[in-house]
Short mmCIF file of C-alpha atoms in Angstrom, two decimals:
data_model
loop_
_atom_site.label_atom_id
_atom_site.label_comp_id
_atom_site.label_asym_id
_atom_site.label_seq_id
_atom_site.Cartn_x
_atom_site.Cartn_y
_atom_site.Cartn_z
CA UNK C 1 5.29 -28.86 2.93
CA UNK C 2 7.20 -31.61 4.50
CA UNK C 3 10.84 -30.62 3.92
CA UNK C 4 10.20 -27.27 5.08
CA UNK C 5 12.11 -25.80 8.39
CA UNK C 6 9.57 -24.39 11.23
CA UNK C 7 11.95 -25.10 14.07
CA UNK C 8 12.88 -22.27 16.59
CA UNK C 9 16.41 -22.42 15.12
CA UNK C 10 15.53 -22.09 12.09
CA UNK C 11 13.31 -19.32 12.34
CA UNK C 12 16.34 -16.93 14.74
CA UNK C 13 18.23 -17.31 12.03
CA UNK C 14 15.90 -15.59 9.65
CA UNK C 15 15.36 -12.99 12.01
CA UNK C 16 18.57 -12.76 12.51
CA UNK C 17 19.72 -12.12 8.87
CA UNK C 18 16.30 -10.32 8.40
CA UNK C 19 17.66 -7.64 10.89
CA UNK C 20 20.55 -7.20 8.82
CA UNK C 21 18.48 -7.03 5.61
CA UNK C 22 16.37 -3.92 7.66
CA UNK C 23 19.45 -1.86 8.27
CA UNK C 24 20.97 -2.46 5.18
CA UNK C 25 17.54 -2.24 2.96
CA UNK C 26 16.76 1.98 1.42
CA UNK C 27 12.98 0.77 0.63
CA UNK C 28 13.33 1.70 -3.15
CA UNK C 29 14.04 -0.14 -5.89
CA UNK C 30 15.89 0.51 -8.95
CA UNK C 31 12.70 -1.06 -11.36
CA UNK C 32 9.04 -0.28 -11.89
CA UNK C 33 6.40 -0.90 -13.20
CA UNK C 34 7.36 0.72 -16.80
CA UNK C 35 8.04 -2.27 -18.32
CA UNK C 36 5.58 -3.80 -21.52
CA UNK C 37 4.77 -7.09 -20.31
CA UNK C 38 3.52 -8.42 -23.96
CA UNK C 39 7.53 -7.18 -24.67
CA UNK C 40 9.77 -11.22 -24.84
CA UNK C 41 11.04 -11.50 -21.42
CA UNK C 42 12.97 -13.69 -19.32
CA UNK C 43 11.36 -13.28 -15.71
CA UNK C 44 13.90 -15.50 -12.84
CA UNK C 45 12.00 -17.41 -10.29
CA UNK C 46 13.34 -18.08 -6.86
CA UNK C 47 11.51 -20.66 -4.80
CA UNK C 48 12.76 -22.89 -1.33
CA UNK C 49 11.32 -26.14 -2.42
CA UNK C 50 13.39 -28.91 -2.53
CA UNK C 51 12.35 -32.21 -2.22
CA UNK C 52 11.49 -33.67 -5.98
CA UNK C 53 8.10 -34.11 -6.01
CA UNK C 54 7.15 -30.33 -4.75
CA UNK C 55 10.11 -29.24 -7.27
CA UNK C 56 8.33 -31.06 -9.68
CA UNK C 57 5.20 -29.42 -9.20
CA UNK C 58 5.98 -25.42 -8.76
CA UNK C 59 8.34 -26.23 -12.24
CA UNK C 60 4.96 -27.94 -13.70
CA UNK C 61 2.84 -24.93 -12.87
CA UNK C 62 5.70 -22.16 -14.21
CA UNK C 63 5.60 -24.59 -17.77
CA UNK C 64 1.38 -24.30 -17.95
CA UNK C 65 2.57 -20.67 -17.32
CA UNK C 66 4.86 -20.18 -20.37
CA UNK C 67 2.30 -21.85 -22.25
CA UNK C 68 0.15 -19.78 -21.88
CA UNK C 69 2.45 -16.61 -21.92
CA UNK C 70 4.99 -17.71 -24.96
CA UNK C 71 6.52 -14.36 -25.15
CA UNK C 72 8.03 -14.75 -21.08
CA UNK C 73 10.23 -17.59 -20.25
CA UNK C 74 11.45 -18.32 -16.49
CA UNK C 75 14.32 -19.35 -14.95
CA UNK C 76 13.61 -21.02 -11.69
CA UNK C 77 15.91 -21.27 -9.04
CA UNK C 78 15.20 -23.88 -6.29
CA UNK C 79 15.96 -24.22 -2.38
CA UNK C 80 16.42 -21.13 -1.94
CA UNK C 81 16.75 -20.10 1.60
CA UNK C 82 15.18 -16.65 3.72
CA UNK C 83 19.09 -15.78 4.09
CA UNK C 84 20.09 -15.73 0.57
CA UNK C 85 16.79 -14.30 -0.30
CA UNK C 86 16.86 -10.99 1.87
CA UNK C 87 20.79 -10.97 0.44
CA UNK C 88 19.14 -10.78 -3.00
CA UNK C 89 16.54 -8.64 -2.51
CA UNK C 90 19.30 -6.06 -0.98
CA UNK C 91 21.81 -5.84 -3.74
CA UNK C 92 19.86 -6.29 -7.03
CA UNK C 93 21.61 -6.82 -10.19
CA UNK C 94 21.21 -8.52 -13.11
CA UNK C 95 21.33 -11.87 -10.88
CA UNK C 96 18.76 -11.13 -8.68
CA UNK C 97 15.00 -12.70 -8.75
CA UNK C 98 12.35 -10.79 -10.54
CA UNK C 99 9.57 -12.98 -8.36
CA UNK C 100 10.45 -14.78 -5.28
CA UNK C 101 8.47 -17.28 -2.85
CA UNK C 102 9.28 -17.71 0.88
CA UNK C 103 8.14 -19.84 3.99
CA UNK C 104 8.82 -17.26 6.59
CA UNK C 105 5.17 -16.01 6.69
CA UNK C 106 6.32 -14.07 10.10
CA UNK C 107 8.54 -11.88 7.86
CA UNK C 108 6.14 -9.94 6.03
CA UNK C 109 6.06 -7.41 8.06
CA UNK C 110 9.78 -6.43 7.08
CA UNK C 111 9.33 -7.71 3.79
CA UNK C 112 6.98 -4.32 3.37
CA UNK C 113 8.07 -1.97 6.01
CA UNK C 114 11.50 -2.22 4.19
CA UNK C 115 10.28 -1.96 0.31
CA UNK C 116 12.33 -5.19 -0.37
CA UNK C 117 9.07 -6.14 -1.93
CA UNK C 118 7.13 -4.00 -4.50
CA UNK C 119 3.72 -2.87 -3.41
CA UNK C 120 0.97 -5.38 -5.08
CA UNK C 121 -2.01 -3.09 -4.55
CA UNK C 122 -1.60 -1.06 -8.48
CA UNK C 123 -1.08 -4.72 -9.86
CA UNK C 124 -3.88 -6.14 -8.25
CA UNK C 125 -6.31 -3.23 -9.09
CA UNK C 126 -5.46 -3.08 -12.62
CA UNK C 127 -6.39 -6.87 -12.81
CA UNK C 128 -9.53 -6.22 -10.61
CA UNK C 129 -8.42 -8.64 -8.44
CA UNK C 130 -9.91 -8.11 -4.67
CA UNK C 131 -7.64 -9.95 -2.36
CA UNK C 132 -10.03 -9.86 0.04
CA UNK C 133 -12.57 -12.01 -1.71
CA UNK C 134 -10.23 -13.96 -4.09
CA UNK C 135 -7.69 -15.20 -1.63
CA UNK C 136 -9.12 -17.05 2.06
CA UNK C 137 -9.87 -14.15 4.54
CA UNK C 138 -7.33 -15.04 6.87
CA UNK C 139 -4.80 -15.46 4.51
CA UNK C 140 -5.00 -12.43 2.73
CA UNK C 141 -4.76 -10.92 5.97
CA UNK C 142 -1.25 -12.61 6.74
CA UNK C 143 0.36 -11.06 3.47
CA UNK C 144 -0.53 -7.79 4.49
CA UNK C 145 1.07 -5.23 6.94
CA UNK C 146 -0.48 -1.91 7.94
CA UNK C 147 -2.65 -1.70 4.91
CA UNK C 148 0.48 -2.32 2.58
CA UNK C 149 0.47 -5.44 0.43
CA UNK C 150 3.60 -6.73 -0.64
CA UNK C 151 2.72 -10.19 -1.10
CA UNK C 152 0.10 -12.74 -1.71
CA UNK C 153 -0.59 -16.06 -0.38
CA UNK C 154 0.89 -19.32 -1.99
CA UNK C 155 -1.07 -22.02 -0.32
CA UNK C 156 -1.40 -22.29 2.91
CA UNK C 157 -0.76 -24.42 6.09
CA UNK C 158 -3.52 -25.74 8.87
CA UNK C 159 -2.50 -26.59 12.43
CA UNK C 160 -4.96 -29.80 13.85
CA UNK C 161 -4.55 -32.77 16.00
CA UNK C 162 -3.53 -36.31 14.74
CA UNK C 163 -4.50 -39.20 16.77
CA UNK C 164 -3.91 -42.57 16.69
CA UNK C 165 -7.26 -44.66 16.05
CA UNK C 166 -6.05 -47.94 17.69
CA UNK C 167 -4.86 -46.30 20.66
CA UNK C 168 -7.78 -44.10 21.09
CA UNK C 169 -10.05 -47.84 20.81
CA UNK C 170 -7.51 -49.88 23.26
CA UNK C 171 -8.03 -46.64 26.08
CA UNK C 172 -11.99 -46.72 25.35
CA UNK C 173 -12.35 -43.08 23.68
CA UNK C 174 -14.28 -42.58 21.28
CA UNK C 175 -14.32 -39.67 19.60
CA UNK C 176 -11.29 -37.04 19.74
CA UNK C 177 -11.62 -34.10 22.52
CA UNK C 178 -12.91 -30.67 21.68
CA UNK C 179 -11.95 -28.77 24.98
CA UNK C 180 -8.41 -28.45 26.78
CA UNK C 181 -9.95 -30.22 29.92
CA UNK C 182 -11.24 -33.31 27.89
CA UNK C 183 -8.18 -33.20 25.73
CA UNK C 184 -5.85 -33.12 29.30
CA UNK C 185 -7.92 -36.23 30.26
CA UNK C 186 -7.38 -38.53 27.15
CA UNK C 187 -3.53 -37.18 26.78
CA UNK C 188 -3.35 -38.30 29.94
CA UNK C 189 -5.17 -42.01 29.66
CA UNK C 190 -3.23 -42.64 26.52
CA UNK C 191 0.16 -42.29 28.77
CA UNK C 192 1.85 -45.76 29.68
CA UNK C 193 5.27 -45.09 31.72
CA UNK C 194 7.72 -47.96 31.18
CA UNK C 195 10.30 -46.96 34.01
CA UNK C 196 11.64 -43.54 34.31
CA UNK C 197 10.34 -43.19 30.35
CA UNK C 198 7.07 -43.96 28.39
CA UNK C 199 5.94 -46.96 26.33
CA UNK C 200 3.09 -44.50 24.68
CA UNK C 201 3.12 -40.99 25.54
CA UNK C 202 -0.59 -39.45 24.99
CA UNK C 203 0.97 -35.99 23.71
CA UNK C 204 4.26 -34.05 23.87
CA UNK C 205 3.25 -30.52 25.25
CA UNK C 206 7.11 -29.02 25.54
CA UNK C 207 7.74 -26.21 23.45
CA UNK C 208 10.99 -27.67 21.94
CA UNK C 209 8.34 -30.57 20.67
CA UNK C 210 7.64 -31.03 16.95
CA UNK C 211 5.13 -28.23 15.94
CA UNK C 212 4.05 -27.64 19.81
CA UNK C 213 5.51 -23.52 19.70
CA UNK C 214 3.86 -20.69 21.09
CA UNK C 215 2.44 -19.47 17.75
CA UNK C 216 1.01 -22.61 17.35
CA UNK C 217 -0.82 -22.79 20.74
CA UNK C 218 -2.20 -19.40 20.26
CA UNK C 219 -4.80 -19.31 18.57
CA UNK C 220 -6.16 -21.68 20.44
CA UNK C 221 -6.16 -19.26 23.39
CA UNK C 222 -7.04 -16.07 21.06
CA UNK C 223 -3.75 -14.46 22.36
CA UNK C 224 -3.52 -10.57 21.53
CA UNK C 225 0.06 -10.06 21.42
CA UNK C 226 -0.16 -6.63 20.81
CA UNK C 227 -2.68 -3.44 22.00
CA UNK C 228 -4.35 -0.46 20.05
CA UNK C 229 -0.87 1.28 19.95
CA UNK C 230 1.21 -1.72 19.12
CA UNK C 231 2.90 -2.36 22.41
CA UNK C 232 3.55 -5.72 23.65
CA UNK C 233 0.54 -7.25 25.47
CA UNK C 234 1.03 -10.37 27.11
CA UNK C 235 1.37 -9.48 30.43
CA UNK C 236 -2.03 -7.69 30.17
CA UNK C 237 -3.46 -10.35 27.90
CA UNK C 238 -5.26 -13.38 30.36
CA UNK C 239 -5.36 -15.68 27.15
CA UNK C 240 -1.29 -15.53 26.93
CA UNK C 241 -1.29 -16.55 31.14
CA UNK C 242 -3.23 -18.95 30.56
CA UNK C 243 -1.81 -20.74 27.83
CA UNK C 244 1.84 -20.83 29.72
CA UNK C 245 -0.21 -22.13 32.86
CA UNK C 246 -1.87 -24.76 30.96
CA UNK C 247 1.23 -26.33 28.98
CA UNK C 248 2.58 -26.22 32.39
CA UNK C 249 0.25 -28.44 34.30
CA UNK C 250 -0.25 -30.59 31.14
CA UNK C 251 3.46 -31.29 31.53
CA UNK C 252 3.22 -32.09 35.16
CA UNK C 253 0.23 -34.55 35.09
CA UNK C 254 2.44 -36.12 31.49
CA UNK C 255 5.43 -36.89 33.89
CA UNK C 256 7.17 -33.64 34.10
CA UNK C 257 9.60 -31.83 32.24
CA UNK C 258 12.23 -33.38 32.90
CA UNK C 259 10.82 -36.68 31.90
CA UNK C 260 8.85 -35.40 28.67
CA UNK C 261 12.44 -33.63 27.71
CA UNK C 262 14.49 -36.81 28.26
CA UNK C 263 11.88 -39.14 26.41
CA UNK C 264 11.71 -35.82 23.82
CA UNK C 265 15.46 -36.07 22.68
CA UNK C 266 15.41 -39.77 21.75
CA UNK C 267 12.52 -39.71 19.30
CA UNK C 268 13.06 -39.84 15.56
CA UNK C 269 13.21 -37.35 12.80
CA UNK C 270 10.44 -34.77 12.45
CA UNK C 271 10.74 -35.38 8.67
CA UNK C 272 11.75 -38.91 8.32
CA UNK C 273 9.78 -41.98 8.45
CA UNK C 274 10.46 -42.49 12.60
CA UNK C 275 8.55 -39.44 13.54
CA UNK C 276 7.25 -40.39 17.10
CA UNK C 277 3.68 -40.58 15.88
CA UNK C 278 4.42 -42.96 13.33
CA UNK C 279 5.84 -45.21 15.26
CA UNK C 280 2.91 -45.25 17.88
CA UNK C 281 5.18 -43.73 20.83
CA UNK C 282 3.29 -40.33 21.01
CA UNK C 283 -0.63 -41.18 20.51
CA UNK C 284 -1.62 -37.18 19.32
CA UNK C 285 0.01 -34.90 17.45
CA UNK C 286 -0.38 -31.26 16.67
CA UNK C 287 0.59 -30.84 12.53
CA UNK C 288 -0.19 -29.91 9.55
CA UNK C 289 -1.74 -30.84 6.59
CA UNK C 290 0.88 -32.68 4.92
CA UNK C 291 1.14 -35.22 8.18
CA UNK C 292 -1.39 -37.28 6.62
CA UNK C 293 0.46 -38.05 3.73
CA UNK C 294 3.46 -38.46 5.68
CA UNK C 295 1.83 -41.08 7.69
CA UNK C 296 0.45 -42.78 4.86
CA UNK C 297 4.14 -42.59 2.53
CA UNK C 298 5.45 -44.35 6.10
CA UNK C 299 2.87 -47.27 6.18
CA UNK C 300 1.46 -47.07 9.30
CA UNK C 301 0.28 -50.26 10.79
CA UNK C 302 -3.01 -48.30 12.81
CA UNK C 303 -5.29 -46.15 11.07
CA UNK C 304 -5.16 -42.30 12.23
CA UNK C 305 -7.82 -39.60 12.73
CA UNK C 306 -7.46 -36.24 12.37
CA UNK C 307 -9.87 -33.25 14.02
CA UNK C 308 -8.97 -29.71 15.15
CA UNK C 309 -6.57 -28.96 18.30
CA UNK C 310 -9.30 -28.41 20.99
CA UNK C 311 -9.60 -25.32 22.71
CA UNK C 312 -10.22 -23.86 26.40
CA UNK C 313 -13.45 -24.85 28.12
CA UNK C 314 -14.47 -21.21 27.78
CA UNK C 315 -14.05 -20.84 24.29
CA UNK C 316 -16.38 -24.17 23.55
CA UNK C 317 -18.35 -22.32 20.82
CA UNK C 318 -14.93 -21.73 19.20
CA UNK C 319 -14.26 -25.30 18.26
CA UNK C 320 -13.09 -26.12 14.89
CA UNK C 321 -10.04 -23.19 14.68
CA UNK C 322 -6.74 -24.00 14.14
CA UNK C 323 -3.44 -22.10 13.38
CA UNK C 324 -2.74 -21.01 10.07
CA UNK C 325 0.33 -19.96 7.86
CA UNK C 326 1.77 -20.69 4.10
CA UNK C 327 3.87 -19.40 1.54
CA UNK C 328 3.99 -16.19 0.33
CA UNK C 329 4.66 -14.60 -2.93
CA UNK C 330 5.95 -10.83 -4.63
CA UNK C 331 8.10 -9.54 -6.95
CA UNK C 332 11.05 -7.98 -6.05
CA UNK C 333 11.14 -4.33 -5.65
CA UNK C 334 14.54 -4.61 -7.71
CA UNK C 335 13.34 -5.79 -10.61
CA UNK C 336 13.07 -4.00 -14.05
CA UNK C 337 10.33 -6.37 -15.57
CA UNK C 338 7.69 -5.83 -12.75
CA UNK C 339 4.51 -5.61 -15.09
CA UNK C 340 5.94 -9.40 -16.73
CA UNK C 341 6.43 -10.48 -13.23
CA UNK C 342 3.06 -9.69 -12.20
CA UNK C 343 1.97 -11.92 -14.70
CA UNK C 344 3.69 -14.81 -13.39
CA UNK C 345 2.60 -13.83 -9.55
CA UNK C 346 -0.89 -13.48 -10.64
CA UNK C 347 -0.88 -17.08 -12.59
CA UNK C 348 0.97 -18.85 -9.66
CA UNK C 349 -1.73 -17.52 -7.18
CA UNK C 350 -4.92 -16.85 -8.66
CA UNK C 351 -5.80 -19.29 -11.78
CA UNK C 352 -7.97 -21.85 -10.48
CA UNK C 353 -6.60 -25.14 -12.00
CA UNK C 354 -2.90 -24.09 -11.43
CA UNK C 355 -3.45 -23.59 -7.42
CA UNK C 356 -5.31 -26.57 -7.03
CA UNK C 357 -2.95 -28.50 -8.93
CA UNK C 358 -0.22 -27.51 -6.62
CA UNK C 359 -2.37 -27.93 -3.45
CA UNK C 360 -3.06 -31.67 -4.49
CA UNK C 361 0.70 -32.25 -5.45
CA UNK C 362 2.32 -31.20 -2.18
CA UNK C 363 -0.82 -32.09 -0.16
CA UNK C 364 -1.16 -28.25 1.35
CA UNK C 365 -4.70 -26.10 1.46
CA UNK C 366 -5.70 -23.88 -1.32
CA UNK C 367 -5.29 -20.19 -0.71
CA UNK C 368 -7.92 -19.03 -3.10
CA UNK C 369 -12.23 -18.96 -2.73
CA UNK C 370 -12.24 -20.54 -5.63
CA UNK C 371 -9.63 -23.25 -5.19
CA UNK C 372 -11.07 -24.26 -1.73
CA UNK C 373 -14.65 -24.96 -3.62
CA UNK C 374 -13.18 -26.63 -6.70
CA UNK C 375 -14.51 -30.33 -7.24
CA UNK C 376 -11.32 -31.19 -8.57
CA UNK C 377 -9.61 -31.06 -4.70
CA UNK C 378 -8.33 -33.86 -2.99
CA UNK C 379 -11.22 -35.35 -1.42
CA UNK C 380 -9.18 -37.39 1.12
CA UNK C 381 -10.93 -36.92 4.55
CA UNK C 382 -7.82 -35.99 6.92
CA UNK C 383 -6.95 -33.33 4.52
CA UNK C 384 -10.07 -32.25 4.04
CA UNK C 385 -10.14 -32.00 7.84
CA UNK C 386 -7.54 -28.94 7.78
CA UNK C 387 -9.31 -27.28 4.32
CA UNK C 388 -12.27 -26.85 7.46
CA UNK C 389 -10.35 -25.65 9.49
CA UNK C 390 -8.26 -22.97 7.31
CA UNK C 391 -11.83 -21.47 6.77
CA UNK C 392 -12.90 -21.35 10.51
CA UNK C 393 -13.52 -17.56 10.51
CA UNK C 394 -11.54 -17.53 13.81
CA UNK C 395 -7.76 -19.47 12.38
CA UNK C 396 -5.60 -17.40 12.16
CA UNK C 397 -1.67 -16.87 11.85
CA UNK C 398 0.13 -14.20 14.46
CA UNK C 399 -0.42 -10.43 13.40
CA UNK C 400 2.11 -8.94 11.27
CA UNK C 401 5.28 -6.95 12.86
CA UNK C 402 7.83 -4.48 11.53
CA UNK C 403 10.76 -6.96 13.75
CA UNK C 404 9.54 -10.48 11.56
CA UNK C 405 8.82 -12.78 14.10
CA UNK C 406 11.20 -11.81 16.73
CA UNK C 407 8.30 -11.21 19.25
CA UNK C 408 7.22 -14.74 18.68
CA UNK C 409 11.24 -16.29 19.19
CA UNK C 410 10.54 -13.83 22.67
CA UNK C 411 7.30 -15.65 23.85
CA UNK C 412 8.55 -19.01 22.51
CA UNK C 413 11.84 -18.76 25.13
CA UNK C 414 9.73 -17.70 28.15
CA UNK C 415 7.84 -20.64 27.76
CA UNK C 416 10.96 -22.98 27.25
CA UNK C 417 12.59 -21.36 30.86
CA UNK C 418 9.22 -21.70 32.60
CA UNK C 419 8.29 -24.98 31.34
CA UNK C 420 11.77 -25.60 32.53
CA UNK C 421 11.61 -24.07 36.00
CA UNK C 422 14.43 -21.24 34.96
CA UNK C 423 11.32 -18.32 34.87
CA UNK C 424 9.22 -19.38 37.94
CA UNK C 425 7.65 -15.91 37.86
CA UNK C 426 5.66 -16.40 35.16
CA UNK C 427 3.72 -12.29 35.39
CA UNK C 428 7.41 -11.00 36.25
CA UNK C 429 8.33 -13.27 32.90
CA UNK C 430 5.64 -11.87 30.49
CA UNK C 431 6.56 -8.42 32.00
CA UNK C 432 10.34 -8.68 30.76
CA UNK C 433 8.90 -10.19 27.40
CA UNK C 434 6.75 -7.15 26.50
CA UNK C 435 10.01 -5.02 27.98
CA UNK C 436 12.31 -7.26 25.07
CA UNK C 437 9.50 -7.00 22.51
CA UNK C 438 8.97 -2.83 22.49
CA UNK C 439 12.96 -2.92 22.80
CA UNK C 440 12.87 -4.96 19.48
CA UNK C 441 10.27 -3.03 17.73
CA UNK C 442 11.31 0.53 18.71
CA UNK C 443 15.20 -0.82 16.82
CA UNK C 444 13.84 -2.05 13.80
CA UNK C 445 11.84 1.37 12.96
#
């Protein structure tokens, strides 16, 4: 999902309007499930998608939909964003989407706790449909929040480690690293400084980097950022310390962070053809699943490998997990056509053919059993690289919280001010953290 926003920015702003949408939400809808959904129907469909090709294919799937479902016709609405979304799913009205689609896994949480999303579990029972066995474990789990399902998973995203081939042969390694002490050593014999910058950097480890966030990092460590009673826990959580030290000292034997920063705000686009590891100045990167295609739309002159981000020396036997997240899917607890809607929900994210078709079109991993084993799956081996490693038992996507992913924009700025030397008490720093992130949580209840 190439054209989709995962920036920091990005992602305050949703919380931002998403704390809005909580005080303003009552948790009921004016629909139900009463309507007949053999009755002629005109369901509307609000999706973010934009660029033409990924357009192309969620409009594609909705048509096999309708054929197969004369009597309900859709309207889809594209590039929709989280803001305009949570505005929707406030108000109602005859305007408003009966089924909606959104990138912001982070925000289930609210998307439940606040009812803007009907409850999926009566739908999914009357189709016998067991999430936990149709959809991929871990993803099921990330559409979830405190045993209420609002939402089910769209596809998904991997997190794994490019790396460029011809680099890795010119510096003599030969095979990509599996721990965090190999992987420090080949990051840092793929640097070459040229001055006070780099010719090749072997990895950007700052957490204003493309894809290098907190959230992304932890599951690597196995960070639990919460306890048994849903307090903040990464002051008392080692795997959280060390992750912070580690990006630290990565940073320091890479240059600095001064140096990484200054070399960080002259590379190219994230989503344009320049990206830094396209154009050979940063030899690994941590991405997703659609990188590879990205790489290969750009016409790289070196070939590229792809394997999972390695993990610390202690967790060895862990190997092979990655960070996971997609899009997620529900119908509107506004809507009066609920039962029609369902149908459309259920088609989008359960029929075989129709969820592989849309994995292989936008190059993103299947979020069904089924879809993952289907013969008819891109077979390309870099994406099939992150299809292993969305069904390592241990990926996984941050736990679901009643504030969105405000605790995560909370970790994500400690480790910007003490990467940056502004928080260089990093226990008193995880302390004021878990302080911010109970102070969150207790205000969104």
């Amino acid at each position: 999902m190439p054209v989709r926003t995962r920036r920091a920015a990005a992602a305050l702003a949703s919380a931002a309007a998403m704390a809005l949408f909580t005080a303003a939400c009552t948790g009921s809808g004016a629909g139900g499930a009463s309507d007949d959904p053999k009755a002629r129907t005109t369901l509307t469909f609000w999706h973010g998608w934009s660029a033409p090709g990924e357009v192309k294919a969620i409009e594609a799937n909705v048509r096999s939909f309708e054929k197969k479902f004369p009597h309900i016709r859709v309207n889809i609405v594209k590039n929709i964003t989280d803001d305009k979304l949570n505005q929707a799913l406030r108000a109602g009205g005859s305007n408003a989407p009966d089924v909606v689609s959104s990138f912001t896994t982070d925000n289930v949480g609210r998307f439940c706790t606040t009812g803007a999303l009907a409850d999926l579990k009566p739908f999914l029972e009357k189709s016998k449909i067991d999430p936990a066995t149709t959809f991929l474990p871990q993803m099921a789990k990330y559409t979830e929040h405190d045993g209420k399902r609002c939402a089910v998973p769209l596809l998904g995203d991997a997190y794994g480690l490019y790396y460029n081939k011809k680099a890795f042969a010119e510096a003599g390694i030969t095979a990509p690293p599996k721990t965090l002490s190999e992987f420090d050593a080949v990051a840092k014999k793929l640097t070459k400084t040229k001055g006070d910058s780099y010719e090749q950097l072997g990895f950007m480890p700052n957490f204003q980097g493309y894809e290098t966030t907190f959230e992304h990092y932890a599951t690597q460590f196995g960070v639990q950022y919460f306890d048994a009673d849903g307090k903040s826990n990464l002051a008392r959580d080692p795997a959280a310390k060390a992750l912070f030290t580690w990006q630290k000292n990565l940073a320091a034997q890479l240059g600095g962070f001064r140096k990484l920063e200054k070399f960080r705000t002259g590379l190219g686009d994230e989503w344009g053809p320049k990206h830094p590891f396209h154009t050979g100045q940063v030899a690994m990167q941590l991405d997703g699943e659609w990188r590879g295609k990205m790489a290969k739309d750009a016409g790289l002159p070196f070939e590229i490998g792809a394997a999972p981000l390695p993990v610390p020396d202690d967790q060895a036997g862990e190997y092979g997990k990655g960070y996971l997240s997609g899009t997620i899917l529900g119908i509107a607890n506004t809507s009066k056509k609920q039962n029609a809607a369902w149908e459309l929900v259920k088609y989008l994210s359960t029929d075989t053919d129709a969820v592989v078709s849309f994995a292989n079109a936008i190059h993103n991993v299947p979020s069904t059993v089924a879809a993952l084993n289907s013969p008819k799956l891109n077979s390309d081996p870099l994406y099939r690289t992150f299809v292993k490693i969305a069904q390592h038992p241990k990926s996984a996507h941050a736990p679901s919280s009643v504030n969105g992913g405000a605790f995560l924009l909370t970790a994500q700025d400690l480790g910007v001010r003490h990467e940056a030397g502004r928080e260089p008490d990093l226990d008193a720093g995880l302390r004021k953290a878990d302080a911010q992130v109970d102070k969150d949580n207790e205000q969104a209840r």
